[in-house]
C-alpha positions as CSV (number, residue, x, y, z in Angstrom):
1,X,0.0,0.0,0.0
2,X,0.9,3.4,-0.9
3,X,0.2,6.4,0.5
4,X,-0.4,9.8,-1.6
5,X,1.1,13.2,-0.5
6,X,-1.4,14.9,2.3
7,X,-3.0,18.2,0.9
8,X,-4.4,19.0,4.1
9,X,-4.2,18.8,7.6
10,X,-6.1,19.9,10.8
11,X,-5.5,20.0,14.5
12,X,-7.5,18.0,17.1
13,X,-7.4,17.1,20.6
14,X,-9.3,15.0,23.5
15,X,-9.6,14.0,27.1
16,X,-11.0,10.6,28.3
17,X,-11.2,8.2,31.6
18,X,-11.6,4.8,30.9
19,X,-11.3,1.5,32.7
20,X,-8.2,0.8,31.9
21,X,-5.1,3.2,29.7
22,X,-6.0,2.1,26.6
23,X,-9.8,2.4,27.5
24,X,-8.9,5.9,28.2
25,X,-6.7,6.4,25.2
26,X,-9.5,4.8,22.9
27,X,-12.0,7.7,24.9
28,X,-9.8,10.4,24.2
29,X,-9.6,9.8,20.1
30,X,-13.6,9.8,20.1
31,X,-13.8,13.0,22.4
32,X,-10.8,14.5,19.2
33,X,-13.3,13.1,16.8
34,X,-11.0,10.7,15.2
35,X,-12.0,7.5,17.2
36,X,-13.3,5.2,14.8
37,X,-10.6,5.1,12.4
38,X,-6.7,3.6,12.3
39,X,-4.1,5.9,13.0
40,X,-0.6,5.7,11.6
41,X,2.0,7.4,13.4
42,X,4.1,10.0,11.5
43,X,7.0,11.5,11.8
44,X,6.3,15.1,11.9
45,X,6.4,16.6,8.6
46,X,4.0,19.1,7.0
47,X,4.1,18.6,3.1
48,X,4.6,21.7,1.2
49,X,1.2,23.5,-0.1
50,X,-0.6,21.2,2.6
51,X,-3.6,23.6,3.7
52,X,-4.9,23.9,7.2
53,X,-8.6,23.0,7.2
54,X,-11.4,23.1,9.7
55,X,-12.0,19.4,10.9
56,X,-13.0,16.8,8.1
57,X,-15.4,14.2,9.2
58,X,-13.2,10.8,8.4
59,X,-14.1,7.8,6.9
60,X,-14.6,5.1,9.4
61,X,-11.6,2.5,9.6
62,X,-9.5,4.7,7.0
63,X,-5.6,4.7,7.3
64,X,-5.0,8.0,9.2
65,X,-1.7,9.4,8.9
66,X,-1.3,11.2,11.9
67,X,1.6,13.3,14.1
68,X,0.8,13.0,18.1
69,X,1.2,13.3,21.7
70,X,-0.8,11.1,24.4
71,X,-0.3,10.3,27.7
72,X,-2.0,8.2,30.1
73,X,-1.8,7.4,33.4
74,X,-3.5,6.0,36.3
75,X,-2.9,8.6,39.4
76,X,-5.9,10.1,40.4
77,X,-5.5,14.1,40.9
78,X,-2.4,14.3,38.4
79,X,-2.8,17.3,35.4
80,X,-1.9,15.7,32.2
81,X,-1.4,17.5,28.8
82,X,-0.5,17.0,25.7
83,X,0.1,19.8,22.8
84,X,1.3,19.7,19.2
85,X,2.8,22.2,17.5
86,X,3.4,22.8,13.6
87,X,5.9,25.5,12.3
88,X,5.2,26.6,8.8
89,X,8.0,28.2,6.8
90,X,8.0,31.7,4.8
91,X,9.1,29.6,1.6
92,X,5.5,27.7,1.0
93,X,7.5,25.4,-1.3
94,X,9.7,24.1,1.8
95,X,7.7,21.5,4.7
96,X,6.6,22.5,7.5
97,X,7.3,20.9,11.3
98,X,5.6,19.4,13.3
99,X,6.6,18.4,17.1
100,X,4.7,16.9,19.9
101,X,5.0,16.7,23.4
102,X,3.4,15.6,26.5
103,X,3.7,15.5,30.5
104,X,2.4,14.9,33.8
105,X,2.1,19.4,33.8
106,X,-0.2,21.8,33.2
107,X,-1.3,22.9,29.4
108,X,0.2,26.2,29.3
109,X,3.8,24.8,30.3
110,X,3.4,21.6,27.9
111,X,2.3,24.2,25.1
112,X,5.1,26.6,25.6
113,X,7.4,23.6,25.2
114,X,6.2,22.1,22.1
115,X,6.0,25.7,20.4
116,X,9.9,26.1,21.3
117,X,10.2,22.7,19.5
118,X,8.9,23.6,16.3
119,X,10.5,27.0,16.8
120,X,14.0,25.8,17.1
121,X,13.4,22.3,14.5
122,X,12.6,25.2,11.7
123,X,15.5,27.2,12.6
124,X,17.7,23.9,12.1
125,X,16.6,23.3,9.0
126,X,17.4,27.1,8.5
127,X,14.3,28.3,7.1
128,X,12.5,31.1,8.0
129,X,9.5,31.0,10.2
130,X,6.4,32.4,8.8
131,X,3.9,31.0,11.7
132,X,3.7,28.4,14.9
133,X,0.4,27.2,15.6
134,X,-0.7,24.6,17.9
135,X,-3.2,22.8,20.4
136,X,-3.3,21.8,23.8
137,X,-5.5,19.5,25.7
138,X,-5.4,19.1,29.7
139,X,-6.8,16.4,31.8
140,X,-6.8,16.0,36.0
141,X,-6.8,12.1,36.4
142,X,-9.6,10.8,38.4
143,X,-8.9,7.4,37.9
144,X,-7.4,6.4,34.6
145,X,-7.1,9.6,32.3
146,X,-5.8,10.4,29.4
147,X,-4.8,13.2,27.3
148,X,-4.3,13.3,23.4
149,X,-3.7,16.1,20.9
150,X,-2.8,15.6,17.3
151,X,-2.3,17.0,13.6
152,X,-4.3,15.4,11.3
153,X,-2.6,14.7,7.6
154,X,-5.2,13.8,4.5
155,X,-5.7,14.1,1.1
């Protein structure tokens, strides 16, 4: 199987408890709205010219490329976040970054971090930075939580 080039992309994110992690996990994909399908883990590249919808309601059971962070854990009154961030370059014909990132922290700390992650992975690649966007998602445990946030990549 072969996958085309992604044209577009979109940022989600969710929360869940569940009985167990991967209850919780599984909870936290439905509340991004990308439950019911199979995700494949990316590395974190933005094609060039891929354009940053609103969310697009996804086959059920497709092949999802997808960038994320997720944690879970199973300590009630822990804060857990997770945030992505992608960096977009001034030159459109160059890809984008995308990092993620997630902790046992509060949202704004774990978003900071993941912005300063595309931020400096861009400047690596010594291209200019044109814009940083990204999504964060926090969770207190109450008994088995979970926190997910994502960048979406279709065609």
């Amino acid at each position: 199987m072969i996958f085309k080039t992604p044209t577009k992309h979109f940022f989600v994110s969710g929360t869940s408890e569940g009985y167990t992690m991967l209850n919780a996990f599984d909870g936290a994909l439905l509340d991004a709205g990308i439950g019911n399908t199979n995700l494949v883990k990316m590395s974190s590249i933005v094609p060039p010219h891929c354009k940053l919808v609103d969310h697009i309601k996804l086959p059920q059971g497709s092949l999802v490329p997808v960038a994320y962070a997720s944690i879970c854990q199973a300590e009630p009154g822990v804060t857990l976040s997770a945030a992505v961030a992608a960096a977009y370059p001034e030159d459109e014909s160059q890809a984008g970054l995308i990092m993620e990132y997630s902790a046992p922290a509060r949202k704004d700390i774990v978003e900071k971090h993941v912005r300063a992650m595309a931020e400096k992975g861009l400047e690596r690649r010594n291209l200019k930075i044109k814009e940083i966007r990204s999504i964060a998602v926090q969770t207190i445990v109450e008994s088995i939580g979970a926190a997910f946030a994502a960048i979406v990549l279709w065609d």
